[in-house]
Amino acid sequence: MTAASAARDDAPVFTRGSTMRHVAVMTATGSIGLVAVFAVDFLSLFWVARLGSQDLKAAVGYASQLQFVALSVAIGLTIAISATVSRALGAGDRQRARRLAASGLAITGVVATLLSIVMLLLRDPALDLLLHAHGEPAAVASRFLAIAVPANIAFSIAMALSGVLRAVGDARRAMYVTLAGAVATVFTDPLLIFGFGLGVYGAAWAIVLSRLVMLGFGLYGAIRVHDLVSRTRVEAIRRDLAPIMGIGAPAILANLAMPVAALYVTRVWSDFGVAAVAGGAVVDRVIPLAFGVVFALTGSVGPILGQNYGARLMDRVRRTMSDALTLSVGYALLAWAMLAFAGPAIAAMFDVDGEGATFIVFFCRYGVAAWVFITCLFVANTVFNNLGYPLLAMLFNWGRATLGTIPFVVIGARWGGVEGAIVGIGVGAAAFGIVATALAFGIVARLANAIKSK
């Protein structure tokens, strides 16, 4: 049997063997790949910091918050494609899985293109009205976005292809998609920023190149290795639009809650001055990098839940959720301890001092506590999205982004300035994370009872 034919084995891989092993392997490889995406932004800001300007760091921070919107849409579509394809594979219908993959990629391309056009046209009003960005940071951020935003199309399709690879159980090649982009950035960032003298805009061009590399790796794995993408047909897209967007639309809306909350919080930082925005920009790079395991859960554990739910193995579904929660919460506590210790070094690494450094150190020591509960929310949302309750994921994410963020941040900021706002974020996250987790366990139990009674 050749490597290619072995890779195309129709048997669903997640319906047998240890669920903890599947969760650990899929999350670990998914984390490496997704952390690679965040490493691109981390490295970009690191090299921009070497230019020695607080305004440039703030500008990249503003631009990244708007780019986070496109990332969230891409992840939402990836969840939908991964869930629908994995269910089809779990049910033994490979031809339907291939058709769904092709339709999903086409839908992703259209959505990403429309979103990129809107972002390009409205970037200046968004920087002004949403983020309170003014002066040189706003002007630099606008030019940065003009270069980087069109590459979101390639990025979105690449992420969707990684979702197809995860659905078939090829975690390694799914990891390569995003890891390849990060490796490209390692070389192109300093080359373009300093070697070609492009300055901060070299970081934007490095993002463009890295996302094209990601697209190439994704196409090779999904099409050449697994042959899991059929020819795209308009009739098939019309037929598959409802099942894909039935998961994708709520998943997108659910994922958009986080960047919307981040936009609001950045606006609060902006009102405290450029130093707070620069400190926030550093935190916004460090947190995704440190909590890549948590972000990866959404896409990585979904196929495990999807295949077992498709096979009606509800005991394995329950164990998968418990294993995911144990693994991710344990990781979140470890990451919090490490960041609390590393806060001063992180500020020094990005050449941030004064109020900006105080912001970073306080967040690493106290604000990171929120991620213990955000982790619980992510696990619950993964269950909601893959077991047929995507609207619940949307409601909980938006609940945390609004009721769980705005009033707590406002009260905290009035009580204790920037530090009080950081504490407020954690309080709101705790409430929504605990309730969502309890509800997810209840849904799994109810579905199990319904299947047993049939």
Short mmCIF file of C-alpha atoms in Angstrom, two decimals:
data_model
loop_
_atom_site.label_atom_id
_atom_site.label_comp_id
_atom_site.label_asym_id
_atom_site.label_seq_id
_atom_site.Cartn_x
_atom_site.Cartn_y
_atom_site.Cartn_z
CA MET A 1 0.00 0.00 0.00
CA THR A 2 1.44 3.40 -1.00
CA ALA A 3 1.60 6.38 1.36
CA ALA A 4 -1.06 8.16 -0.67
CA SER A 5 -3.46 5.22 -0.63
CA ALA A 6 -2.93 4.77 3.10
CA ALA A 7 -3.70 8.43 3.62
CA ARG A 8 -6.99 7.91 1.76
CA ASP A 9 -8.26 5.13 4.03
CA ASP A 10 -12.00 5.71 4.33
CA ALA A 11 -12.27 4.43 7.91
CA PRO A 12 -12.90 7.32 10.34
CA VAL A 13 -9.83 7.44 12.59
CA PHE A 14 -11.40 9.08 15.66
CA THR A 15 -14.08 6.48 16.37
CA ARG A 16 -11.53 4.07 17.83
CA GLY A 17 -8.60 4.28 20.24
CA SER A 18 -8.01 6.58 23.21
CA THR A 19 -9.99 9.84 23.10
CA MET A 20 -7.36 11.58 25.24
CA ARG A 21 -4.68 10.54 22.76
CA HIS A 22 -6.74 11.91 19.85
CA VAL A 23 -7.38 15.16 21.74
CA ALA A 24 -3.72 15.53 22.70
CA VAL A 25 -2.38 14.78 19.22
CA MET A 26 -4.90 16.91 17.34
CA THR A 27 -4.59 19.81 19.79
CA ALA A 28 -0.80 19.65 19.86
CA THR A 29 -0.42 19.62 16.10
CA GLY A 30 -3.22 22.16 15.69
CA SER A 31 -1.54 24.35 18.29
CA ILE A 32 1.77 24.28 16.48
CA GLY A 33 0.06 25.30 13.28
CA LEU A 34 -2.13 28.00 14.81
CA VAL A 35 0.66 29.35 17.01
CA ALA A 36 2.59 29.70 13.78
CA VAL A 37 -0.12 32.09 12.55
CA PHE A 38 0.15 34.14 15.73
CA ALA A 39 3.95 33.96 15.55
CA VAL A 40 3.73 35.91 12.30
CA ASP A 41 2.18 38.87 14.14
CA PHE A 42 4.52 38.39 17.11
CA LEU A 43 7.62 38.49 14.92
CA SER A 44 6.29 41.44 12.95
CA LEU A 45 5.86 43.54 16.09
CA PHE A 46 9.24 42.36 17.44
CA TRP A 47 11.04 43.62 14.36
CA VAL A 48 8.97 46.80 14.21
CA ALA A 49 9.97 47.44 17.84
CA ARG A 50 13.59 47.47 16.67
CA LEU A 51 12.73 50.64 14.71
CA GLY A 52 12.49 52.41 18.09
CA SER A 53 9.17 54.23 17.67
CA GLN A 54 6.26 54.03 20.09
CA ASP A 55 3.95 55.35 17.36
CA LEU A 56 4.86 52.51 15.00
CA LYS A 57 4.13 49.89 17.65
CA ALA A 58 0.77 51.51 18.31
CA ALA A 59 0.04 51.60 14.56
CA VAL A 60 0.71 47.89 14.17
CA GLY A 61 -1.50 47.30 17.20
CA TYR A 62 -4.37 49.20 15.61
CA ALA A 63 -3.96 47.39 12.28
CA SER A 64 -3.86 43.99 13.96
CA GLN A 65 -7.13 44.56 15.80
CA LEU A 66 -8.91 45.10 12.48
CA GLN A 67 -7.10 42.12 10.94
CA PHE A 68 -8.36 40.03 13.85
CA VAL A 69 -11.84 40.41 12.36
CA ALA A 70 -10.74 38.63 9.16
CA LEU A 71 -8.98 35.92 11.18
CA SER A 72 -12.15 35.26 13.16
CA VAL A 73 -14.26 34.93 10.00
CA ALA A 74 -11.71 32.50 8.54
CA ILE A 75 -11.73 30.37 11.70
CA GLY A 76 -15.54 30.31 11.70
CA LEU A 77 -15.64 29.01 8.12
CA THR A 78 -12.90 26.50 8.93
CA ILE A 79 -15.01 25.16 11.81
CA ALA A 80 -17.96 24.68 9.46
CA ILE A 81 -15.95 22.92 6.76
CA SER A 82 -14.17 20.70 9.27
CA ALA A 83 -17.43 19.77 11.02
CA THR A 84 -19.41 18.95 7.85
CA VAL A 85 -16.58 17.05 6.15
CA SER A 86 -15.74 15.06 9.30
CA ARG A 87 -19.40 14.08 9.77
CA ALA A 88 -19.60 12.85 6.19
CA LEU A 89 -16.41 10.82 6.67
CA GLY A 90 -17.72 9.47 9.98
CA ALA A 91 -20.86 8.29 8.20
CA GLY A 92 -18.73 6.58 5.50
CA ASP A 93 -19.75 8.94 2.66
CA ARG A 94 -16.44 10.02 1.13
CA GLN A 95 -17.94 11.43 -2.08
CA ARG A 96 -20.17 13.77 -0.09
CA ALA A 97 -17.14 14.80 1.99
CA ARG A 98 -15.23 15.71 -1.20
CA ARG A 99 -18.18 17.72 -2.52
CA LEU A 100 -18.60 19.56 0.81
CA ALA A 101 -14.89 20.39 0.86
CA ALA A 102 -15.04 21.90 -2.64
CA SER A 103 -18.18 23.88 -1.87
CA GLY A 104 -16.74 25.08 1.42
CA LEU A 105 -13.58 26.36 -0.25
CA ALA A 106 -15.61 28.24 -2.86
CA ILE A 107 -17.84 29.81 -0.20
CA THR A 108 -14.76 30.77 1.83
CA GLY A 109 -13.18 32.46 -1.18
CA VAL A 110 -16.29 34.55 -1.88
CA VAL A 111 -16.77 35.58 1.76
CA ALA A 112 -13.08 36.47 2.20
CA THR A 113 -13.06 38.56 -0.99
CA LEU A 114 -16.15 40.56 -0.01
CA LEU A 115 -14.80 41.12 3.51
CA SER A 116 -11.44 42.30 2.17
CA ILE A 117 -13.13 44.84 -0.09
CA VAL A 118 -15.20 46.20 2.82
CA MET A 119 -12.15 46.39 5.10
CA LEU A 120 -10.14 48.27 2.48
CA LEU A 121 -12.89 50.80 1.85
CA LEU A 122 -13.75 51.40 5.51
CA ARG A 123 -10.34 51.09 7.19
CA ASP A 124 -9.92 54.82 7.87
CA PRO A 125 -13.37 55.34 9.44
CA ALA A 126 -12.86 52.16 11.45
CA LEU A 127 -9.52 53.36 12.80
CA ASP A 128 -11.05 56.71 13.76
CA LEU A 129 -14.48 55.76 15.09
CA LEU A 130 -13.89 52.28 16.48
CA LEU A 131 -10.36 52.60 17.84
CA HIS A 132 -9.92 56.36 18.39
CA ALA A 133 -6.67 56.18 16.38
CA HIS A 134 -5.29 59.58 15.39
CA GLY A 135 -2.18 61.22 13.98
CA GLU A 136 0.85 59.23 12.81
CA PRO A 137 -0.28 55.86 14.29
CA ALA A 138 -3.58 56.08 12.37
CA ALA A 139 -1.88 57.04 9.09
CA VAL A 140 0.68 54.23 9.34
CA ALA A 141 -2.00 51.70 10.29
CA SER A 142 -4.08 52.67 7.25
CA ARG A 143 -1.18 52.15 4.83
CA PHE A 144 -0.25 48.89 6.59
CA LEU A 145 -3.80 47.56 6.12
CA ALA A 146 -3.87 48.58 2.44
CA ILE A 147 -0.98 46.17 1.85
CA ALA A 148 -1.96 43.30 4.14
CA VAL A 149 -5.76 43.06 3.82
CA PRO A 150 -5.93 41.56 0.27
CA ALA A 151 -3.81 38.63 1.50
CA ASN A 152 -6.69 37.66 3.79
CA ILE A 153 -8.25 35.90 0.80
CA ALA A 154 -5.31 33.49 0.48
CA PHE A 155 -5.19 33.12 4.26
CA SER A 156 -8.87 32.23 4.58
CA ILE A 157 -8.70 29.56 1.87
CA ALA A 158 -5.51 28.16 3.42
CA MET A 159 -7.20 27.89 6.82
CA ALA A 160 -10.18 26.14 5.21
CA LEU A 161 -7.81 23.65 3.59
CA SER A 162 -6.23 22.97 6.97
CA GLY A 163 -9.75 22.27 8.26
CA VAL A 164 -10.23 19.69 5.50
CA LEU A 165 -6.96 18.03 6.49
CA ARG A 166 -8.00 17.90 10.15
CA ALA A 167 -11.37 16.43 9.17
CA VAL A 168 -9.64 13.47 7.53
CA GLY A 169 -7.34 13.10 10.54
CA ASP A 170 -4.12 14.35 8.91
CA ALA A 171 -3.06 16.62 11.77
CA ARG A 172 0.54 16.72 10.57
CA ARG A 173 -0.17 18.24 7.17
CA ALA A 174 -2.77 20.58 8.67
CA MET A 175 0.03 21.81 10.92
CA TYR A 176 2.36 22.29 7.95
CA VAL A 177 -0.06 24.74 6.33
CA THR A 178 0.32 27.40 9.02
CA LEU A 179 3.82 26.41 10.11
CA ALA A 180 5.10 27.07 6.60
CA GLY A 181 3.75 30.62 6.75
CA ALA A 182 5.55 31.28 10.03
CA VAL A 183 8.84 29.92 8.68
CA ALA A 184 8.53 32.21 5.67
CA THR A 185 7.97 35.19 7.99
CA VAL A 186 11.08 34.41 10.03
CA PHE A 187 13.17 35.14 6.94
CA THR A 188 11.13 37.77 5.11
CA ASP A 189 10.33 40.09 8.06
CA PRO A 190 13.89 41.28 8.82
CA LEU A 191 14.82 41.10 5.13
CA LEU A 192 12.03 43.41 4.03
CA ILE A 193 12.03 45.71 7.08
CA PHE A 194 15.78 46.27 7.24
CA GLY A 195 17.41 44.66 4.19
CA PHE A 196 15.16 46.38 1.64
CA GLY A 197 14.57 49.40 3.87
CA LEU A 198 10.78 49.16 3.79
CA GLY A 199 10.46 49.83 7.52
CA VAL A 200 7.13 49.03 9.12
CA TYR A 201 5.57 48.31 5.72
CA GLY A 202 8.07 45.50 5.19
CA ALA A 203 6.19 43.68 7.95
CA ALA A 204 2.97 44.03 5.94
CA TRP A 205 4.58 42.60 2.79
CA ALA A 206 5.99 39.73 4.85
CA ILE A 207 2.43 38.88 5.92
CA VAL A 208 1.38 38.78 2.26
CA LEU A 209 4.18 36.39 1.30
CA SER A 210 3.61 34.11 4.29
CA ARG A 211 -0.08 33.68 3.46
CA LEU A 212 0.65 32.76 -0.13
CA VAL A 213 3.04 30.07 1.15
CA MET A 214 0.28 28.77 3.45
CA LEU A 215 -2.11 28.50 0.51
CA GLY A 216 0.36 26.45 -1.50
CA PHE A 217 0.88 23.92 1.30
CA GLY A 218 -2.86 23.62 1.92
CA LEU A 219 -3.66 22.92 -1.73
CA TYR A 220 -0.98 20.25 -1.95
CA GLY A 221 -2.14 18.37 1.16
CA ALA A 222 -5.89 18.43 0.54
CA ILE A 223 -5.85 17.88 -3.24
CA ARG A 224 -2.65 16.06 -4.19
CA VAL A 225 -2.18 13.87 -1.09
CA HIS A 226 -5.76 13.10 0.01
CA ASP A 227 -7.80 13.86 -3.12
CA LEU A 228 -10.45 15.21 -0.75
CA VAL A 229 -11.64 18.14 -2.88
CA SER A 230 -13.88 17.45 -5.87
CA ARG A 231 -14.44 19.81 -8.78
CA THR A 232 -16.40 22.88 -7.81
CA ARG A 233 -19.89 23.03 -9.26
CA VAL A 234 -22.46 25.80 -8.87
CA GLU A 235 -25.27 23.31 -8.25
CA ALA A 236 -23.26 21.62 -5.51
CA ILE A 237 -22.48 24.96 -3.88
CA ARG A 238 -26.19 25.83 -3.83
CA ARG A 239 -26.99 22.46 -2.26
CA ASP A 240 -24.19 22.66 0.32
CA LEU A 241 -24.59 26.33 1.22
CA ALA A 242 -27.26 25.63 3.84
CA PRO A 243 -25.45 22.87 5.79
CA ILE A 244 -22.10 24.67 5.65
CA MET A 245 -23.39 28.11 6.58
CA GLY A 246 -25.82 26.56 9.06
CA ILE A 247 -22.68 25.95 11.11
CA GLY A 248 -20.49 28.62 9.52
CA ALA A 249 -22.72 31.67 10.02
CA PRO A 250 -23.22 31.14 13.77
CA ALA A 251 -19.54 30.13 14.12
CA ILE A 252 -18.45 33.33 12.35
CA LEU A 253 -20.75 35.42 14.52
CA ALA A 254 -19.49 33.60 17.61
CA ASN A 255 -15.84 34.14 16.65
CA LEU A 256 -16.45 37.80 15.77
CA ALA A 257 -17.41 38.42 19.38
CA MET A 258 -13.79 38.22 20.49
CA PRO A 259 -12.39 40.83 18.04
CA VAL A 260 -15.36 43.09 18.72
CA ALA A 261 -14.59 42.91 22.44
CA ALA A 262 -10.90 43.47 21.63
CA LEU A 263 -11.77 46.52 19.50
CA TYR A 264 -13.72 48.00 22.40
CA VAL A 265 -10.92 47.30 24.87
CA THR A 266 -8.32 48.81 22.49
CA ARG A 267 -10.51 51.89 22.25
CA VAL A 268 -10.39 52.11 26.06
CA TRP A 269 -6.59 51.77 26.00
CA SER A 270 -6.45 54.49 23.31
CA ASP A 271 -8.19 56.92 25.64
CA PHE A 272 -5.41 56.29 28.19
CA GLY A 273 -2.72 57.30 25.67
CA VAL A 274 -0.21 55.86 23.17
CA ALA A 275 1.76 54.07 25.92
CA ALA A 276 -1.29 51.99 26.86
CA VAL A 277 -1.97 51.17 23.19
CA ALA A 278 1.67 50.11 22.70
CA GLY A 279 1.47 47.92 25.82
CA GLY A 280 -1.81 46.49 24.60
CA ALA A 281 -0.25 45.72 21.20
CA VAL A 282 2.43 43.65 22.92
CA VAL A 283 -0.14 41.81 25.05
CA ASP A 284 -2.24 41.11 21.95
CA ARG A 285 0.80 39.34 20.40
CA VAL A 286 1.89 37.45 23.51
CA ILE A 287 -1.52 36.11 24.61
CA PRO A 288 -2.43 34.28 21.35
CA LEU A 289 1.10 32.88 21.20
CA ALA A 290 0.93 31.67 24.82
CA PHE A 291 -2.61 30.29 24.49
CA GLY A 292 -2.34 28.71 21.07
CA VAL A 293 -3.48 25.41 22.61
CA VAL A 294 -6.78 27.01 23.63
CA PHE A 295 -7.35 28.60 20.22
CA ALA A 296 -6.48 25.31 18.51
CA LEU A 297 -9.14 23.40 20.44
CA THR A 298 -11.94 24.96 18.41
CA GLY A 299 -10.71 23.50 15.13
CA SER A 300 -8.73 20.49 16.34
CA VAL A 301 -11.18 18.76 18.69
CA GLY A 302 -14.16 19.42 16.43
CA PRO A 303 -13.43 16.55 14.00
CA ILE A 304 -13.14 14.11 16.94
CA LEU A 305 -16.54 15.17 18.23
CA GLY A 306 -17.97 15.21 14.70
CA GLN A 307 -16.84 11.71 13.72
CA ASN A 308 -18.02 10.14 16.99
CA TYR A 309 -21.33 12.00 16.91
CA GLY A 310 -21.80 10.91 13.29
CA ALA A 311 -21.17 7.32 14.41
CA ARG A 312 -23.53 7.82 17.42
CA LEU A 313 -20.79 6.95 19.94
CA MET A 314 -21.94 9.34 22.67
CA ASP A 315 -19.74 7.86 25.41
CA ARG A 316 -16.74 8.84 23.30
CA VAL A 317 -18.24 12.28 22.72
CA ARG A 318 -18.55 12.79 26.49
CA ARG A 319 -15.01 11.58 27.12
CA THR A 320 -13.67 13.82 24.35
CA MET A 321 -15.21 16.88 25.98
CA SER A 322 -13.90 15.95 29.43
CA ASP A 323 -10.42 15.26 28.05
CA ALA A 324 -10.40 18.56 26.14
CA LEU A 325 -11.44 20.49 29.25
CA THR A 326 -8.82 18.80 31.45
CA LEU A 327 -6.04 19.36 28.95
CA SER A 328 -6.86 22.97 28.15
CA VAL A 329 -7.52 24.21 31.70
CA GLY A 330 -4.33 22.56 32.91
CA TYR A 331 -2.43 24.26 30.11
CA ALA A 332 -4.05 27.63 30.87
CA LEU A 333 -2.91 27.47 34.50
CA LEU A 334 0.64 26.62 33.42
CA ALA A 335 0.73 29.43 30.88
CA TRP A 336 -0.55 31.91 33.48
CA ALA A 337 2.26 30.95 35.87
CA MET A 338 4.89 31.35 33.16
CA LEU A 339 3.59 34.73 31.96
CA ALA A 340 3.35 36.06 35.53
CA PHE A 341 7.06 35.37 35.89
CA ALA A 342 8.05 36.60 32.42
CA GLY A 343 6.14 39.91 32.38
CA PRO A 344 9.15 42.27 32.91
CA ALA A 345 11.22 40.38 30.34
CA ILE A 346 8.41 40.63 27.77
CA ALA A 347 8.22 44.41 28.22
CA ALA A 348 12.00 44.66 27.75
CA MET A 349 11.92 42.41 24.67
CA PHE A 350 9.63 44.87 22.87
CA ASP A 351 11.47 47.94 24.16
CA VAL A 352 8.47 49.14 26.19
CA ASP A 353 9.06 51.17 29.35
CA GLY A 354 7.18 53.49 31.72
CA GLU A 355 3.40 53.16 31.75
CA GLY A 356 3.46 50.70 28.87
CA ALA A 357 5.74 48.33 30.81
CA THR A 358 3.55 48.64 33.91
CA PHE A 359 0.55 47.69 31.78
CA ILE A 360 2.26 44.57 30.41
CA VAL A 361 3.51 43.36 33.80
CA PHE A 362 0.11 43.83 35.48
CA PHE A 363 -1.70 42.02 32.69
CA CYS A 364 0.70 39.07 32.78
CA ARG A 365 0.34 38.71 36.54
CA TYR A 366 -3.39 39.28 36.97
CA GLY A 367 -5.22 39.76 33.66
CA VAL A 368 -4.19 36.36 32.30
CA ALA A 369 -6.47 34.74 34.92
CA ALA A 370 -9.35 35.46 32.55
CA TRP A 371 -7.98 32.85 30.15
CA VAL A 372 -8.63 30.01 32.56
CA PHE A 373 -12.35 30.72 32.10
CA ILE A 374 -12.11 31.68 28.41
CA THR A 375 -10.65 28.21 27.95
CA CYS A 376 -13.81 26.69 29.43
CA LEU A 377 -15.90 28.81 27.05
CA PHE A 378 -13.87 27.65 24.04
CA VAL A 379 -14.35 23.98 24.94
CA ALA A 380 -18.10 24.52 25.38
CA ASN A 381 -18.32 26.33 22.05
CA THR A 382 -16.56 23.44 20.32
CA VAL A 383 -19.25 21.12 21.67
CA PHE A 384 -22.04 23.50 20.63
CA ASN A 385 -20.69 23.89 17.08
CA ASN A 386 -20.15 20.19 16.43
CA LEU A 387 -23.26 18.74 18.07
CA GLY A 388 -25.81 20.92 16.31
CA TYR A 389 -26.11 23.93 18.64
CA PRO A 390 -24.02 26.64 16.91
CA LEU A 391 -26.45 29.37 18.01
CA LEU A 392 -25.50 28.72 21.63
CA ALA A 393 -21.83 29.31 20.78
CA MET A 394 -22.80 32.59 19.18
CA LEU A 395 -24.93 33.67 22.13
CA PHE A 396 -22.29 32.87 24.74
CA ASN A 397 -19.47 34.53 22.80
CA TRP A 398 -21.49 37.69 22.21
CA GLY A 399 -22.73 37.62 25.77
CA ARG A 400 -19.15 37.64 27.01
CA ALA A 401 -18.14 40.29 24.45
CA THR A 402 -20.93 42.65 25.54
CA LEU A 403 -22.48 41.95 28.94
CA GLY A 404 -19.35 40.18 30.12
CA THR A 405 -16.94 42.89 28.92
CA ILE A 406 -18.32 46.40 28.49
CA PRO A 407 -19.91 47.04 31.92
CA PHE A 408 -17.05 45.34 33.77
CA VAL A 409 -14.41 47.26 31.81
CA VAL A 410 -16.23 50.58 32.29
CA ILE A 411 -16.65 50.06 36.03
CA GLY A 412 -13.12 48.74 36.40
CA ALA A 413 -11.61 51.65 34.46
CA ARG A 414 -13.44 54.19 36.63
CA TRP A 415 -12.39 52.35 39.79
CA GLY A 416 -8.77 51.55 38.97
CA GLY A 417 -7.79 52.96 35.57
CA VAL A 418 -6.13 50.56 33.15
CA GLU A 419 -5.52 47.96 35.88
CA GLY A 420 -9.17 48.06 36.93
CA ALA A 421 -10.30 47.51 33.35
CA ILE A 422 -8.03 44.45 33.12
CA VAL A 423 -9.57 42.98 36.27
CA GLY A 424 -13.05 43.65 34.88
CA ILE A 425 -12.30 41.52 31.81
CA GLY A 426 -11.47 38.57 34.06
CA VAL A 427 -14.64 38.85 36.14
CA GLY A 428 -16.89 38.81 33.08
CA ALA A 429 -15.01 35.87 31.53
CA ALA A 430 -15.44 33.79 34.70
CA ALA A 431 -19.21 34.12 34.73
CA PHE A 432 -19.74 33.14 31.09
CA GLY A 433 -17.12 30.38 31.03
CA ILE A 434 -18.61 28.50 33.98
CA VAL A 435 -22.21 28.67 32.76
CA ALA A 436 -21.30 27.62 29.18
CA THR A 437 -19.36 24.58 30.39
CA ALA A 438 -22.23 23.36 32.58
CA LEU A 439 -24.69 23.73 29.68
CA ALA A 440 -22.40 21.84 27.28
CA PHE A 441 -22.22 18.85 29.62
CA GLY A 442 -26.01 18.94 29.87
CA ILE A 443 -26.43 18.90 26.09
CA VAL A 444 -24.10 15.91 25.69
CA ALA A 445 -26.08 14.00 28.34
CA ARG A 446 -29.41 14.85 26.69
CA LEU A 447 -28.26 13.74 23.23
CA ALA A 448 -26.91 10.50 24.68
CA ASN A 449 -30.24 9.75 26.33
CA ALA A 450 -32.11 10.53 23.11
CA ILE A 451 -29.95 8.11 21.11
CA LYS A 452 -30.34 5.35 23.72
CA SER A 453 -34.12 5.69 23.70
CA LYS A 454 -34.35 5.10 19.92
#
